[in-house]
Short mmCIF file of C-alpha atoms and ligand atoms in Angstrom, two decimals:
data_model
loop_
_atom_site.label_atom_id
_atom_site.label_comp_id
_atom_site.label_asym_id
_atom_site.label_seq_id
_atom_site.Cartn_x
_atom_site.Cartn_y
_atom_site.Cartn_z
CA MET A 1 0.00 0.00 0.00
CA ILE A 2 0.90 3.66 -0.20
CA VAL A 3 2.11 5.00 3.14
CA GLY A 4 2.15 8.62 4.23
CA ASN A 5 2.47 10.95 7.22
CA ARG A 6 0.15 13.75 8.08
CA LYS A 7 1.65 17.21 7.79
CA ASP A 8 2.11 19.23 10.96
CA PHE A 9 -0.90 21.21 12.03
CA LYS A 10 1.19 24.37 11.86
CA GLU A 11 2.16 23.74 8.25
CA ILE A 12 -1.44 23.01 7.31
CA LEU A 13 -2.54 26.29 8.92
CA GLU A 14 0.15 28.20 7.04
CA LYS A 15 -0.93 26.68 3.74
CA LEU A 16 -4.57 27.53 4.44
CA GLY A 17 -3.65 31.19 4.97
CA PRO A 18 -6.76 33.34 5.41
CA ARG A 19 -9.16 30.69 4.04
CA ARG A 20 -11.75 29.58 6.55
CA ARG A 21 -14.23 27.56 4.50
CA VAL A 22 -12.55 24.23 4.31
CA LEU A 23 -13.63 20.85 2.94
CA VAL A 24 -11.45 18.20 4.57
CA LEU A 25 -11.48 15.29 2.15
CA GLY A 26 -10.39 11.80 3.17
CA CYS A 27 -9.83 8.62 1.22
CA ASN A 28 -10.93 5.14 2.19
CA GLU A 29 -8.01 3.25 0.66
CA CYS A 30 -4.30 3.10 1.58
CA VAL A 31 -4.27 6.23 3.73
CA THR A 32 -7.05 4.75 5.82
CA VAL A 33 -5.09 1.56 6.39
CA CYS A 34 -1.96 3.45 7.41
CA GLY A 35 -4.03 5.68 9.65
CA VAL A 36 -3.26 9.00 8.02
CA GLY A 37 -6.17 10.14 5.85
CA GLY A 38 -9.29 8.04 6.44
CA GLU A 39 -12.58 9.03 8.00
CA ARG A 40 -11.15 9.02 11.51
CA GLU A 41 -8.18 11.23 10.63
CA VAL A 42 -10.46 13.58 8.68
CA GLY A 43 -12.46 13.96 11.88
CA VAL A 44 -9.36 14.64 13.93
CA LEU A 45 -7.98 17.29 11.57
CA ALA A 46 -11.40 18.96 11.19
CA SER A 47 -11.76 19.16 14.99
CA GLU A 48 -8.27 20.58 15.36
CA LEU A 49 -9.12 23.31 12.87
CA ARG A 50 -12.46 24.09 14.49
CA LEU A 51 -10.98 24.24 17.98
CA PHE A 52 -8.11 26.43 16.88
CA TRP A 53 -10.25 28.94 15.01
CA LYS A 54 -12.87 29.00 17.73
CA LYS A 55 -10.21 29.93 20.26
CA GLU A 56 -9.04 32.66 17.91
CA GLY A 57 -12.63 33.93 17.67
CA GLU A 58 -12.84 33.42 13.93
CA THR A 59 -15.81 32.48 11.77
CA PHE A 60 -15.27 29.34 9.76
CA GLU A 61 -16.92 26.40 8.13
CA VAL A 62 -15.21 23.04 8.17
CA ARG A 63 -16.87 20.06 6.50
CA GLU A 64 -15.73 16.46 6.73
CA HIS A 65 -16.12 14.07 3.88
CA THR A 66 -14.40 10.81 2.96
CA LEU A 67 -14.51 9.29 -0.50
CA GLU A 68 -14.17 5.64 -1.38
CA ARG A 69 -11.09 6.65 -3.42
CA GLN A 70 -9.55 9.89 -4.61
CA CYS A 71 -7.83 8.24 -7.56
CA ASP A 72 -11.03 7.47 -9.52
CA CYS A 73 -13.22 10.16 -11.06
CA GLU A 74 -16.47 8.37 -10.35
CA TYR A 75 -15.88 8.90 -6.64
CA ILE A 76 -14.40 12.36 -6.98
CA ASP A 77 -17.58 13.44 -8.77
CA GLN A 78 -19.57 12.72 -5.62
CA ILE A 79 -18.55 16.04 -4.05
CA ARG A 80 -19.62 18.04 -7.13
CA GLY A 81 -22.84 19.20 -5.41
CA PHE A 82 -21.15 20.99 -2.50
CA ALA A 83 -17.46 21.49 -3.30
CA ASP A 84 -18.18 24.98 -4.56
CA GLU A 85 -19.31 26.12 -1.13
CA TYR A 86 -15.73 25.92 0.15
CA ASP A 87 -12.64 28.08 -0.43
CA VAL A 88 -10.36 25.13 -0.30
CA ILE A 89 -10.33 21.34 -0.48
CA LEU A 90 -7.85 19.96 2.01
CA SER A 91 -7.10 16.50 0.68
CA MET A 92 -5.86 13.79 3.00
CA ALA A 93 -5.20 11.31 0.21
CA CYS A 94 -1.81 10.38 -1.23
CA GLY A 95 -0.20 12.68 -3.79
CA ALA A 96 -2.06 10.95 -6.61
CA GLY A 97 -5.43 11.60 -4.98
CA VAL A 98 -4.64 15.26 -4.28
CA GLN A 99 -3.73 15.79 -7.91
CA TYR A 100 -6.75 13.98 -9.26
CA VAL A 101 -9.14 16.00 -7.12
CA SER A 102 -7.39 19.15 -8.24
CA GLU A 103 -7.77 18.13 -11.90
CA ALA A 104 -11.48 17.58 -11.41
CA TYR A 105 -12.08 20.90 -9.62
CA LYS A 106 -9.99 23.27 -11.66
CA THR A 107 -11.31 26.48 -10.15
CA LYS A 108 -10.77 25.28 -6.57
CA LEU A 109 -7.67 25.42 -4.48
CA VAL A 110 -6.75 21.86 -3.49
CA LEU A 111 -4.10 21.49 -0.77
CA PRO A 112 -2.27 18.40 0.49
CA ALA A 113 -2.57 17.54 4.18
CA VAL A 114 -0.36 14.45 3.88
CA ASN A 115 3.25 13.79 2.90
CA THR A 116 3.18 10.68 0.75
CA THR A 117 6.26 8.62 1.55
CA PHE A 118 6.47 5.08 0.19
CA LEU A 119 5.03 1.80 -1.03
CA GLY A 120 5.25 -0.54 1.88
CA VAL A 121 3.84 -3.04 4.31
CA THR A 122 2.52 -3.08 7.87
CA ILE A 123 5.22 -4.55 10.12
CA GLU A 124 3.08 -4.36 13.24
CA GLN A 125 0.29 -2.15 14.51
CA GLY A 126 1.51 1.39 13.89
CA VAL A 127 4.73 0.46 12.04
CA TRP A 128 5.16 0.48 8.27
CA SER A 129 8.20 -0.17 6.17
CA GLU A 130 9.19 0.53 2.58
CA ARG A 131 9.33 -2.35 0.10
CA CYS A 132 9.07 -1.14 -3.50
CA GLN A 133 9.95 1.88 -5.64
CA GLY A 134 7.88 0.93 -8.65
CA CYS A 135 10.86 0.51 -10.94
CA GLY A 136 8.66 -1.10 -13.58
CA ALA A 137 10.87 -4.16 -14.14
CA CYS A 138 10.81 -6.31 -11.04
CA ILE A 139 13.97 -8.23 -10.18
CA LEU A 140 12.80 -9.85 -6.94
CA ASP A 141 13.35 -13.28 -8.52
CA MET A 142 17.08 -12.53 -8.60
CA THR A 143 17.41 -11.14 -5.09
CA ALA A 144 15.68 -13.78 -3.02
CA GLY A 145 12.55 -11.68 -2.71
CA VAL A 146 14.20 -8.66 -1.08
CA CYS A 147 14.24 -5.47 -3.15
CA PRO A 148 17.68 -3.82 -3.14
CA ILE A 149 16.38 -0.84 -5.10
CA ALA A 150 13.94 0.19 -2.41
CA ARG A 151 15.69 -1.26 0.64
CA CYS A 152 19.42 -0.70 0.12
CA ALA A 153 20.34 2.92 0.88
CA LYS A 154 22.49 2.90 -2.28
CA SER A 155 20.17 0.73 -4.42
CA LEU A 156 23.12 -1.59 -5.05
CA LEU A 157 22.32 -4.48 -7.36
CA ASN A 158 25.54 -6.21 -6.30
CA GLY A 159 25.88 -5.56 -2.60
CA PRO A 160 26.60 -5.45 0.22
CA CYS A 161 28.85 -2.42 0.38
CA GLY A 162 31.68 -2.17 2.88
CA GLY A 163 29.49 -0.41 5.42
CA SER A 164 27.24 -3.36 6.28
CA SER A 165 27.75 -4.18 9.92
CA GLY A 166 25.96 -6.62 12.23
CA GLY A 167 23.04 -6.87 9.83
CA LYS A 168 22.51 -3.11 9.78
CA CYS A 169 23.06 -0.51 7.10
CA GLU A 170 25.85 2.06 7.34
CA ILE A 171 23.31 4.90 7.38
CA ASP A 172 22.08 4.00 10.87
CA ASN A 173 21.78 1.01 13.12
CA GLU A 174 17.98 1.05 13.00
CA THR A 175 17.91 0.19 9.30
CA ASP A 176 18.40 -3.38 8.14
CA CYS A 177 21.03 -3.91 5.47
CA ALA A 178 19.05 -5.16 2.48
CA TRP A 179 22.01 -7.21 1.31
CA GLN A 180 22.35 -8.96 4.65
CA LEU A 181 18.67 -9.89 4.24
CA ILE A 182 19.30 -11.11 0.70
CA VAL A 183 22.26 -13.25 1.77
CA ASP A 184 20.27 -14.68 4.70
CA ARG A 185 17.34 -15.47 2.43
CA LEU A 186 19.61 -17.07 -0.20
CA LYS A 187 21.15 -19.21 2.51
CA GLU A 188 17.80 -20.20 4.00
CA SER A 189 16.47 -21.23 0.62
CA GLY A 190 19.61 -23.15 -0.33
CA GLN A 191 20.51 -20.83 -3.22
CA MET A 192 23.84 -19.40 -2.03
CA GLU A 193 25.40 -20.12 -5.42
CA ARG A 194 23.16 -17.37 -6.83
CA TYR A 195 25.21 -14.84 -4.89
CA GLU A 196 28.05 -15.41 -7.36
CA GLU A 197 25.97 -14.06 -10.25
CA ILE A 198 26.62 -10.45 -11.20
CA LEU A 199 23.39 -8.58 -11.67
CA PRO A 200 23.60 -6.60 -14.89
CA VAL A 201 23.28 -2.84 -15.20
CA LYS A 202 19.63 -1.95 -14.91
CA ASP A 203 17.55 -0.42 -17.65
CA TRP A 204 15.84 2.33 -15.71
CA ARG A 205 13.56 3.36 -18.55
CA SER A 206 10.69 1.37 -17.12
CA GLY A 207 10.94 3.51 -14.00
CA ARG A 208 10.60 7.23 -13.35
CA GLU A 209 13.77 7.89 -15.33
CA GLY A 210 11.90 7.08 -18.54
CA GLY A 211 9.53 9.97 -17.91
CA PRO A 212 6.02 9.95 -16.44
CA ARG A 213 4.45 6.55 -16.90
CA LYS A 214 1.07 5.67 -18.32
CA ARG A 215 -0.44 2.29 -18.82
CA VAL A 216 -3.12 1.45 -21.36
CA ARG A 217 -4.98 -1.86 -21.42
CA GLU A 218 -6.98 -1.98 -24.61
CA ASP A 219 -8.81 -5.10 -23.44
CA LEU A 220 -10.24 -3.23 -20.46
CA LYS A 221 -11.21 -0.03 -22.22
CA LEU A 222 -14.90 0.65 -22.78
CA MET B 1 50.47 -5.64 -20.36
CA LYS B 2 47.14 -4.02 -21.06
CA THR B 3 47.99 -0.49 -19.94
CA ASN B 4 50.81 1.89 -19.07
CA SER B 5 50.05 1.55 -15.40
CA ARG B 6 53.04 1.47 -13.11
CA ILE B 7 51.21 -0.86 -10.75
CA GLU B 8 50.41 -3.27 -13.55
CA LYS B 9 54.08 -3.26 -14.56
CA ILE B 10 55.39 -3.89 -11.07
CA LEU B 11 52.88 -6.67 -10.50
CA GLY B 12 53.82 -8.06 -13.91
CA GLN B 13 57.49 -8.24 -12.81
CA GLY B 14 56.36 -10.09 -9.70
CA GLY B 15 57.08 -7.05 -7.55
CA PHE B 16 55.50 -5.90 -4.30
CA VAL B 17 53.44 -2.73 -4.76
CA VAL B 18 53.24 0.22 -2.38
CA THR B 19 50.48 2.79 -2.80
CA SER B 20 49.29 5.67 -0.69
CA GLU B 21 46.60 8.28 -0.93
CA CYS B 22 46.06 11.97 -1.28
CA GLY B 23 42.80 13.60 -0.26
CA PRO B 24 42.13 16.71 -2.40
CA PRO B 25 41.51 19.98 -0.54
CA ARG B 26 38.21 21.60 0.25
CA GLY B 27 39.03 24.48 -2.04
CA ALA B 28 40.58 25.40 -5.36
CA ASP B 29 44.20 25.73 -4.18
CA SER B 30 46.31 23.41 -6.33
CA GLU B 31 49.33 24.03 -4.06
CA VAL B 32 47.79 21.75 -1.42
CA VAL B 33 47.79 18.86 -3.89
CA ARG B 34 51.33 19.66 -5.02
CA LYS B 35 52.61 19.68 -1.44
CA LYS B 36 51.07 16.31 -0.70
CA GLY B 37 52.38 14.99 -4.00
CA GLU B 38 55.89 16.20 -3.15
CA LEU B 39 55.80 14.22 0.12
CA LEU B 40 54.94 11.03 -1.76
CA ARG B 41 57.18 11.42 -4.80
CA GLY B 42 59.47 8.42 -5.19
CA VAL B 43 58.22 6.99 -1.90
CA VAL B 44 55.29 4.98 -3.27
CA ASP B 45 54.47 3.51 -6.68
CA ALA B 46 51.08 5.13 -7.10
CA VAL B 47 48.82 7.54 -5.28
CA ASN B 48 45.06 7.16 -4.86
CA VAL B 49 43.13 10.37 -5.17
CA THR B 50 39.93 10.16 -3.20
CA ASP B 51 36.58 11.14 -4.72
CA ASN B 52 34.65 13.39 -2.33
CA GLN B 53 35.37 10.95 0.47
CA THR B 54 32.82 10.65 3.26
CA ALA B 55 30.53 12.59 0.89
CA VAL B 56 32.23 15.89 1.70
CA VAL B 57 32.70 18.22 -1.28
CA ARG B 58 36.33 18.55 -2.33
CA MET B 59 38.33 19.39 -5.41
CA SER B 60 37.47 16.78 -8.04
CA SER B 61 39.52 13.63 -8.03
CA LEU B 62 40.14 13.96 -11.75
CA ALA B 63 41.57 17.47 -11.41
CA ALA B 64 43.82 16.48 -8.51
CA CYS B 65 44.97 13.40 -10.47
CA ALA B 66 45.90 15.65 -13.39
CA ILE B 67 47.98 17.86 -11.08
CA LEU B 68 49.85 14.83 -9.67
CA LYS B 69 50.33 13.40 -13.15
CA GLY B 70 51.83 16.72 -14.22
CA MET B 71 54.35 16.34 -11.39
CA GLY B 72 55.37 12.93 -12.67
CA LEU B 73 53.51 10.86 -10.08
CA GLU B 74 51.29 7.88 -10.90
CA PRO B 75 47.74 8.70 -9.79
CA ILE B 76 44.89 6.23 -9.18
CA LEU B 77 41.58 7.89 -9.95
CA GLN B 78 38.99 6.95 -7.36
CA MET B 79 35.44 7.02 -8.72
CA VAL B 80 32.31 6.62 -6.63
CA CYS B 81 28.91 5.70 -8.06
CA ARG B 82 27.12 8.03 -5.67
CA ASP B 83 27.43 11.26 -7.62
CA ARG B 84 27.46 10.41 -11.32
CA ASN B 85 25.33 8.37 -13.68
CA ARG B 86 26.68 6.09 -16.42
CA ILE B 87 26.99 9.00 -18.85
CA ALA B 88 29.15 11.11 -16.53
CA LEU B 89 31.23 8.16 -15.30
CA GLN B 90 32.13 7.02 -18.80
CA SER B 91 32.84 10.58 -19.85
CA ASP B 92 35.25 11.04 -16.92
CA ILE B 93 36.99 7.76 -17.74
CA LEU B 94 37.65 9.01 -21.25
CA GLY B 95 38.84 12.33 -19.83
CA ALA B 96 41.15 10.60 -17.36
CA ALA B 97 42.68 8.43 -20.07
CA ALA B 98 43.17 11.51 -22.24
CA LEU B 99 45.10 13.12 -19.36
CA GLY B 100 47.38 10.09 -19.15
CA ILE B 101 45.85 8.63 -16.00
CA ASN B 102 46.35 4.87 -16.06
CA ASN B 103 44.50 3.58 -13.02
CA VAL B 104 40.96 3.72 -11.77
CA LEU B 105 39.47 2.49 -8.50
CA CYS B 106 35.75 1.70 -8.68
CA LEU B 107 33.78 2.34 -5.48
CA SER B 108 30.20 2.62 -4.26
CA GLY B 109 30.98 5.67 -2.13
CA ASP B 110 29.84 6.56 1.37
CA HIS B 111 26.21 7.53 1.71
CA GLN B 112 25.68 11.31 1.45
CA LYS B 113 24.19 11.20 4.92
CA PHE B 114 27.75 11.29 6.33
CA GLY B 115 28.83 14.36 4.38
CA ASP B 116 28.29 18.09 4.25
CA HIS B 117 25.26 17.87 1.94
CA PRO B 118 23.01 15.28 3.56
CA GLN B 119 20.05 16.97 1.80
CA GLY B 120 21.36 15.87 -1.59
CA LYS B 121 20.06 13.18 -3.88
CA ASN B 122 22.30 10.22 -4.68
CA VAL B 123 22.62 8.67 -8.10
CA TYR B 124 23.63 4.98 -7.95
CA ASP B 125 22.66 4.43 -11.56
CA ILE B 126 25.21 1.61 -11.60
CA ASP B 127 27.11 0.02 -8.72
CA SER B 128 30.84 -0.49 -8.17
CA ILE B 129 30.90 -3.99 -9.70
CA GLN B 130 29.04 -2.75 -12.74
CA LEU B 131 31.48 0.17 -12.97
CA ILE B 132 34.37 -2.32 -13.10
CA GLN B 133 32.57 -4.11 -15.94
CA THR B 134 31.96 -0.82 -17.70
CA VAL B 135 35.60 0.32 -17.62
CA CYS B 136 36.83 -3.12 -18.71
CA ARG B 137 34.37 -3.17 -21.56
CA MET B 138 35.45 0.30 -22.67
CA ARG B 139 39.09 -0.78 -22.61
CA ASP B 140 38.88 -4.35 -23.93
CA GLU B 141 35.98 -4.23 -26.34
CA GLY B 142 36.16 -0.55 -27.18
CA ARG B 143 32.45 -0.18 -26.48
CA PHE B 144 30.40 2.08 -24.27
CA LEU B 145 27.84 0.57 -21.95
CA GLY B 146 25.22 1.58 -24.50
CA GLY B 147 26.96 -0.51 -27.16
CA GLU B 148 28.40 2.24 -29.36
CA GLU B 149 32.00 1.98 -30.46
CA ILE B 150 34.68 4.08 -28.75
CA LYS B 151 37.25 5.84 -30.88
CA GLY B 152 40.36 5.78 -28.72
CA LYS B 153 40.02 3.16 -25.98
CA PRO B 154 40.76 4.26 -22.41
CA LEU B 155 43.65 2.08 -21.26
CA MET B 156 42.93 1.84 -17.57
CA PHE B 157 44.23 -0.61 -15.00
CA VAL B 158 41.10 -1.40 -13.03
CA GLY B 159 40.87 -1.75 -9.28
CA ALA B 160 38.34 -1.76 -6.50
CA ALA B 161 38.18 -1.73 -2.73
CA GLU B 162 37.05 -4.52 -0.48
CA ASN B 163 36.33 -4.53 3.21
CA PRO B 164 37.18 -7.91 4.78
CA PHE B 165 35.71 -6.64 8.05
CA ALA B 166 32.22 -5.82 6.85
CA ASP B 167 29.33 -8.22 7.23
CA PRO B 168 28.23 -10.79 6.29
CA PHE B 169 31.75 -12.21 6.61
CA GLU B 170 31.03 -15.45 4.77
CA ILE B 171 30.37 -13.71 1.44
CA ARG B 172 33.31 -11.28 1.66
CA ALA B 173 35.66 -13.51 -0.34
CA ALA B 174 32.86 -14.33 -2.80
CA ARG B 175 32.35 -10.62 -3.25
CA LEU B 176 35.98 -10.20 -4.21
CA GLY B 177 35.38 -13.09 -6.62
CA LYS B 178 32.53 -11.14 -8.21
CA LYS B 179 34.77 -8.12 -8.62
CA MET B 180 37.43 -10.31 -10.19
CA LYS B 181 34.84 -11.84 -12.51
CA ALA B 182 33.79 -8.32 -13.49
CA GLY B 183 37.38 -7.68 -14.56
CA CYS B 184 38.96 -6.15 -11.48
CA GLU B 185 42.77 -6.49 -11.50
CA PHE B 186 43.68 -5.15 -8.10
CA ILE B 187 42.01 -4.67 -4.76
CA GLN B 188 42.91 -2.29 -1.99
CA THR B 189 41.43 -3.34 1.32
CA GLN B 190 39.91 -1.33 4.11
CA CYS B 191 42.46 -0.54 6.88
CA ILE B 192 43.46 -3.74 8.60
CA TYR B 193 43.89 -3.88 12.36
CA ASN B 194 42.45 -7.30 13.04
CA MET B 195 45.18 -9.53 11.56
CA GLU B 196 43.42 -12.73 12.51
CA ARG B 197 40.25 -11.86 10.62
CA PHE B 198 42.20 -10.55 7.66
CA SER B 199 44.24 -13.77 7.46
CA ARG B 200 41.06 -15.80 7.48
CA TRP B 201 39.63 -13.70 4.67
CA MET B 202 42.86 -13.98 2.69
CA GLU B 203 42.78 -17.76 3.14
CA MET B 204 39.28 -17.86 1.68
CA VAL B 205 40.46 -15.69 -1.21
CA CYS B 206 43.48 -17.92 -1.91
CA GLU B 207 41.50 -21.16 -1.54
CA ARG B 208 39.35 -20.03 -4.42
CA GLY B 209 42.35 -18.79 -6.41
CA PHE B 210 41.05 -15.21 -6.67
CA HIS B 211 44.43 -13.79 -5.66
CA GLU B 212 45.99 -15.05 -8.89
CA LYS B 213 43.89 -12.85 -11.13
CA CYS B 214 43.32 -9.98 -8.77
CA ALA B 215 46.24 -8.59 -6.76
CA VAL B 216 45.37 -7.85 -3.15
CA LEU B 217 47.01 -4.74 -1.67
CA ALA B 218 46.53 -4.72 2.09
CA GLY B 219 45.37 -1.41 3.57
CA VAL B 220 46.93 0.16 6.66
CA THR B 221 46.33 3.44 8.50
CA PRO B 222 48.69 4.61 11.24
CA PHE B 223 47.05 5.95 14.40
CA LYS B 224 48.09 9.46 15.39
CA THR B 225 46.62 9.22 18.87
CA ALA B 226 44.81 6.76 21.12
CA GLY B 227 41.74 8.96 20.63
CA MET B 228 41.84 8.35 16.90
CA ALA B 229 42.04 4.59 17.43
CA ASN B 230 39.02 4.77 19.69
CA TYR B 231 37.13 6.98 17.28
CA MET B 232 37.76 4.62 14.39
CA LYS B 233 36.55 1.66 16.38
CA LYS B 234 33.37 3.38 17.47
CA ASN B 235 32.39 5.63 14.59
CA VAL B 236 33.70 4.38 11.27
CA PRO B 237 31.29 1.90 9.67
CA GLY B 238 32.92 -1.44 8.91
CA MET B 239 36.12 -0.80 10.90
CA ASP B 240 37.46 -3.53 13.18
CA VAL B 241 39.99 -2.28 15.76
CA PRO B 242 40.92 -4.86 18.42
CA ASP B 243 40.90 -3.59 22.02
CA GLU B 244 44.51 -4.58 22.65
CA MET B 245 45.59 -2.15 19.94
CA ILE B 246 43.73 0.70 21.63
CA GLU B 247 45.25 -0.37 24.96
CA ARG B 248 48.72 -0.32 23.43
CA MET B 249 48.17 3.23 22.16
CA LYS B 250 46.76 4.34 25.53
CA GLY B 251 49.73 2.75 27.28
CA VAL B 252 52.20 5.36 26.00
CA PRO B 253 52.27 9.02 27.01
CA LYS B 254 50.43 11.43 24.70
CA GLU B 255 53.55 12.93 23.15
CA LYS B 256 54.80 9.48 22.22
CA GLN B 257 51.54 8.20 20.74
CA ALA B 258 52.23 9.29 17.17
CA GLU B 259 55.55 7.46 17.27
CA GLU B 260 53.84 4.36 18.67
CA GLY B 261 51.19 4.58 15.93
CA ILE B 262 53.91 4.53 13.28
CA LYS B 263 55.62 1.62 15.02
CA ILE B 264 52.42 -0.41 15.06
CA CYS B 265 51.85 0.39 11.41
CA VAL B 266 55.34 -0.80 10.43
CA GLU B 267 54.88 -4.02 12.41
CA GLN B 268 51.55 -4.58 10.68
CA ILE B 269 53.14 -4.13 7.26
CA GLN B 270 55.78 -6.70 8.17
CA GLN B 271 53.10 -9.18 9.24
CA LEU B 272 50.99 -8.50 6.17
CA ARG B 273 53.94 -9.15 3.85
CA GLU B 274 54.14 -12.66 5.28
CA ILE B 275 50.51 -13.49 4.54
CA PRO B 276 50.23 -15.60 1.38
CA GLY B 277 48.53 -13.79 -1.48
CA VAL B 278 49.28 -10.24 -0.35
CA ARG B 279 50.84 -8.43 -3.34
CA GLY B 280 51.29 -4.99 -1.90
CA ILE B 281 50.49 -2.44 0.76
CA HIS B 282 48.18 0.54 0.59
CA ILE B 283 49.10 3.17 3.18
CA MET B 284 46.24 5.51 4.03
CA ALA B 285 47.90 8.10 6.24
CA ILE B 286 44.91 10.38 6.62
CA GLU B 287 46.17 14.01 6.51
CA TRP B 288 49.55 12.62 7.55
CA GLU B 289 51.26 12.20 4.20
CA ALA B 290 54.50 13.47 5.76
CA LYS B 291 54.91 10.16 7.58
CA VAL B 292 54.54 7.85 4.60
CA GLU B 293 58.21 8.02 3.68
CA GLU B 294 59.25 7.09 7.21
CA ILE B 295 56.81 4.15 7.24
CA VAL B 296 57.91 2.84 3.85
CA LYS B 297 61.58 3.06 4.84
CA ALA B 298 61.12 1.51 8.27
CA ALA B 299 59.14 -1.34 6.71
CA GLY B 300 62.04 -2.08 4.37
CA LEU B 301 60.08 -1.20 1.27
CA PHE B 302 62.48 1.46 0.03
CA PRO B 303 63.70 2.13 -2.64
CA ARG B 304 60.77 1.51 -4.93
CA PRO B 305 61.45 -0.62 -7.99
CA GLU B 306 62.50 0.96 -11.27
CA ILE B 307 60.40 0.20 -14.29
CA GLU B 308 61.26 0.83 -17.89
S1 SF4 C 401 12.50 -4.56 -8.20
FE1 SF4 C 401 11.30 -2.77 -8.81
S2 SF4 C 401 9.17 -3.47 -8.92
FE2 SF4 C 401 10.34 -5.05 -7.81
S3 SF4 C 401 10.09 -4.51 -5.65
FE3 SF4 C 401 11.96 -3.50 -6.33
S4 SF4 C 401 11.34 -1.46 -7.02
FE4 SF4 C 401 9.49 -2.72 -6.84
S1 SF4 C 402 24.96 -1.29 4.30
FE1 SF4 C 402 23.65 -2.67 3.11
S2 SF4 C 402 21.72 -1.54 2.80
FE2 SF4 C 402 23.25 -0.07 3.50
S3 SF4 C 402 24.05 0.81 1.62
FE3 SF4 C 402 25.43 -0.89 2.16
S4 SF4 C 402 24.59 -2.67 1.09
FE4 SF4 C 402 23.02 -1.09 1.04
#
């Protein structure tokens, strides 16, 4: 899933500037699962805004609304009836959702309330960890199921570097060394001889380096 | 002989190689490089020029190499994969060859987190093993990574670094094997303090015959103070300093510690020369180039061999 962090309240206030009619818009997908932009978090942010402005003696109107998804226009259209009543849509979706809402409501100011961070997994309640960078040409078959692009601080295809120590990465001792994980996994699965293979230079065109990506499936088009 | 490299020639004659390093300054003053070069002239066979080491911005390795080359020294161009993509790396290899630089050392590079621009973006388009392959391909096949033909092949002697003290230990010899398979002709190791672990690594390397195709130059760094020894143990990733060495440094009065550091270093060189498979010594006297001559002489490695 896509994982994010909510922006600081102070930063959100700064971005809102003098605008006091705010539609706080959540999303029911990834950001709900990682507890950053679902219905509950929309409620929390909306209350924070109301409390703050009330204390300041301001007049305001804050509305809460959460869509099934902010990355599909059929859902985004559902706010068409009332979006115009607000100065600003404060989106709590990932960066894709924020942009798609903004594309659909061209005359409205759409602001992000979340910093989108990575594609990852839930390690335990309240802990998420990065797993994939969407390189567009998956090599997990060659690295014992551990992605060195996303999980090695240097994206080394032929690691580990000389900084790997006690299973941890040279950048800090909280971060696992991806190449230690790969070697462990190779060993566990009886494939140590695969370590001897040199992974070839990667063709990054399938990733961001090839320019913005678009995918068309003719068979699914209406 | 594939290149005009002095190291390749000495190794070819069956000689024992001595290299050292020169860190370029944090400014544009070429005199700093010349001074360091002067201290090393005739004392070692070749001089590594570091490439923005510890991710701190310095004069470019290529420029400092050109200065040393102009003085008649034999530079080794260090190249990290952190800051340049395949286009820039290949371009600099051509540039280095055009300037008469005969040696390149292919490295991953320290993460930018450790440097003076932790906010920066890293590149890592290719890694150090792939860089070795790239340079060898440019030299041997006369082709760029993209496949196009090169007019005027860069004749580089290709090296890399290896850290026998990093983890996981069991793949450290295999990793040297991968570098060798990629075309690497010499290896300079991380500074060695733990002789026992280094010997074990070297045994693994020799068992698999890697040392025959890839010359291992053992790295040493003299301690200036007991504090430095302690610092290296605690703060430098992948550094293995045994406690007894720190104790030995602490055991002498402060004003004698530098002398003791040199003494330890010379003893280490003598031990390393006895380890089967070791083809040379790489002396990394960090901001202490003035002492390299003394170390080389005390270790009985002077004068350096003549080559035609
Ligand atoms: S190899 Fe690419 S697609 Fe596969 S997990 Fe890594 S970044 Fe994602
Ligand atoms: S320590 Fe491991 S994860 Fe960190 S940069 Fe080196 S190889 Fe990659």
